[in-house]
């Protein structure tokens, strides 16, 4: 699968495609940022990466939002899809593709994949009656409801009766169990794998996959009175972007290394229904899932439809800058459990890790090199004690990135930055006379900055390039290749070091 040794495998990473009935908020940004950071880490490893995000544009929920806005469904979808696209540009998200489910390429892939499942005997016609939550675009059985309301949105469900096509989910219980039990990487963290196993073990009913009551969707190719239910169209976006039905060589190249990032709210769809659909279509390579909890505000999931005011990413970028926000989001919330979103925690993180630690290290080193080394960065000492710190930091960070634990990876990286600051505090090069002794100290500090800077590019793509230039390194930090770039001794010495404005000026909240 993915490589840790820079041997250049492929790595296909996806976010959920976001509904266009809502505008982007920090909760959506959280998934996208984690996927982006992991995509960037894999590029550093030399992997060929395909990073996909996009928008989910069909279904009743979107149709209703468009009606309320007095727009056609497509015009409404286009306007909101553009808002997601620009939010991701603003956050410096490095996606290679942005898919909209209203695109022709997607219609073709959905029809191809579900026709395959139909031809294989896994889709049949029947009548469906049940309670439907429009916000989830999902049916619930009575046991799932809380006081008659949707368990997630806490809103009344709607009773619906429809002629539907059904997907024989029940036929896949054994294969799903085997996959989930045998493959520790099927769904991570493990708690979510157990949750999916629990769902399968409870028994799987066949699921309705088409609607006649709405027209805003992808027509069922063998019965055009029906459109596919939005979830069965949406999940297929991942296959569309990998080339399913359009370019077999592309699909075969990307599909075996698929990694889906998602919130726990959509685990059932991704961890049970989607793998079964793939198997029904004859695709036996199943994706790896990386599932995270909710960002909470006041104990509730941050969302617009849940009634809580969702925070827009632009407000955070105005306050903390793109990299300040990115770093704090990745570092403050461990990937997996629910986590409180807090403005104060971002301020604290920004000041402690960015202003006082990383930014301060870069400034201090540049100032001393200016004063004591004539502005030319000296080479590091091959046997420096900081070399051990760098080796440990890299090993721990690499393991954590591979396990999709960005918070742990950044913690390990910042230990190196902190040790470099302590090393300066112990040696006090600013008190030394210019000469070989101060050169060694500054060469070692510059080398620690170089290594930490490469390792921090997935979280802070802009600030790291500024630091990279300041210490006189040629090219781009993000173009370096790991693990080689983390080996002690790469700082060439003899290059100009620039003093500049603080990269992260200390944040003072407006009082
Ligand atoms: N359109 C479906 C997904 C289809 S994927 C084939 C959907 N869209 S959504 O717009 O509701 O986005 C859901 C995803 O957004 C969650 O799974 C999660 O990744 C992210 N989040 C939305 N709110 C969130 C929080 N408050 N906290 C963390 N993640 C959140 O479901």
PDB file of C-alpha atoms and ligand atoms in Angstrom, residues 16-19 25 27-28 30-31 56 231 234-235 237-238 262-263 265-266 270 292-295 301-303, ligand 1:
ATOM      1  CA  UNK A  16     -16.514  13.185   2.023  1.00  0.00           C
ATOM      2  CA  UNK A  17     -18.204  15.209  -0.678  1.00  0.00           C
ATOM      3  CA  UNK A  18     -20.055  17.945   1.164  1.00  0.00           C
ATOM      4  CA  UNK A  19     -23.751  18.687   0.784  1.00  0.00           C
ATOM      5  CA  UNK A  25     -17.867  25.529   8.320  1.00  0.00           C
ATOM      6  CA  UNK A  27     -16.382  21.044  10.987  1.00  0.00           C
ATOM      7  CA  UNK A  28     -16.040  20.420   7.236  1.00  0.00           C
ATOM      8  CA  UNK A  30     -11.472  19.731   9.981  1.00  0.00           C
ATOM      9  CA  UNK A  31     -11.869  16.637   7.761  1.00  0.00           C
ATOM     10  CA  UNK A  56     -22.708  16.170  -3.118  1.00  0.00           C
ATOM     11  CA  UNK A 231     -26.220   8.263  -0.947  1.00  0.00           C
ATOM     12  CA  UNK A 234     -22.622  10.049  -3.713  1.00  0.00           C
ATOM     13  CA  UNK A 235     -20.449   7.156  -2.523  1.00  0.00           C
ATOM     14  CA  UNK A 237     -17.837   9.716  -6.519  1.00  0.00           C
ATOM     15  CA  UNK A 238     -14.643   8.149  -5.245  1.00  0.00           C
ATOM     16  CA  UNK A 262     -14.746  10.900   7.145  1.00  0.00           C
ATOM     17  CA  UNK A 263     -16.608  11.858  10.285  1.00  0.00           C
ATOM     18  CA  UNK A 265     -21.719  10.326  11.322  1.00  0.00           C
ATOM     19  CA  UNK A 266     -21.229   8.625   7.981  1.00  0.00           C
ATOM     20  CA  UNK A 270     -18.684   4.132   4.211  1.00  0.00           C
ATOM     21  CA  UNK A 292     -12.828  11.039  13.239  1.00  0.00           C
ATOM     22  CA  UNK A 293     -15.254  12.311  15.852  1.00  0.00           C
ATOM     23  CA  UNK A 294     -17.196  15.546  15.972  1.00  0.00           C
ATOM     24  CA  UNK A 295     -15.916  19.000  16.726  1.00  0.00           C
ATOM     25  CA  UNK A 301     -21.813  18.836  17.092  1.00  0.00           C
ATOM     26  CA  UNK A 302     -20.877  21.965  15.196  1.00  0.00           C
ATOM     27  CA  UNK A 303     -23.421  22.214  12.371  1.00  0.00           C
TER      28      UNK A 303
HETATM   29  N1  LIG B   1     -22.752  14.420   1.535  1.00  0.00           N
HETATM   30  C1  LIG B   1     -22.505  13.571   2.634  1.00  0.00           C
HETATM   31  C2  LIG B   1     -21.225  12.786   2.456  1.00  0.00           C
HETATM   32  C3  LIG B   1     -21.190  11.946   1.231  1.00  0.00           C
HETATM   33  S1  LIG B   1     -19.643  11.188   1.029  1.00  0.00           S
HETATM   34  C4  LIG B   1     -19.869  10.102  -0.177  1.00  0.00           C
HETATM   35  C5  LIG B   1     -22.399  14.394   3.908  1.00  0.00           C
HETATM   36  N2  LIG B   1     -22.067  15.671   3.741  1.00  0.00           N
HETATM   37  S2  LIG B   1     -21.908  16.743   4.904  1.00  0.00           S
HETATM   38  O1  LIG B   1     -21.772  18.003   4.244  1.00  0.00           O
HETATM   39  O2  LIG B   1     -22.941  16.627   5.857  1.00  0.00           O
HETATM   40  O3  LIG B   1     -20.495  16.467   5.516  1.00  0.00           O
HETATM   41  C6  LIG B   1     -20.312  15.481   6.458  1.00  0.00           C
HETATM   42  C7  LIG B   1     -18.856  15.452   6.888  1.00  0.00           C
HETATM   43  O4  LIG B   1     -18.406  16.766   7.257  1.00  0.00           O
HETATM   44  C8  LIG B   1     -18.673  14.634   8.136  1.00  0.00           C
HETATM   45  O5  LIG B   1     -18.567  13.265   7.884  1.00  0.00           O
HETATM   46  C9  LIG B   1     -17.402  15.200   8.659  1.00  0.00           C
HETATM   47  O6  LIG B   1     -16.351  14.680   7.879  1.00  0.00           O
HETATM   48  C10 LIG B   1     -17.555  16.688   8.370  1.00  0.00           C
HETATM   49  N3  LIG B   1     -18.177  17.395   9.480  1.00  0.00           N
HETATM   50  C11 LIG B   1     -19.312  18.140   9.451  1.00  0.00           C
HETATM   51  N4  LIG B   1     -19.525  18.651  10.689  1.00  0.00           N
HETATM   52  C12 LIG B   1     -18.567  18.261  11.520  1.00  0.00           C
HETATM   53  C13 LIG B   1     -18.264  18.481  12.872  1.00  0.00           C
HETATM   54  N5  LIG B   1     -18.988  19.246  13.659  1.00  0.00           N
HETATM   55  N6  LIG B   1     -17.150  17.890  13.364  1.00  0.00           N
HETATM   56  C14 LIG B   1     -16.322  17.110  12.597  1.00  0.00           C
HETATM   57  N7  LIG B   1     -16.595  16.879  11.331  1.00  0.00           N
HETATM   58  C15 LIG B   1     -17.701  17.419  10.758  1.00  0.00           C
HETATM   59  O7  LIG B   1     -22.576  13.839   4.959  1.00  0.00           O
END
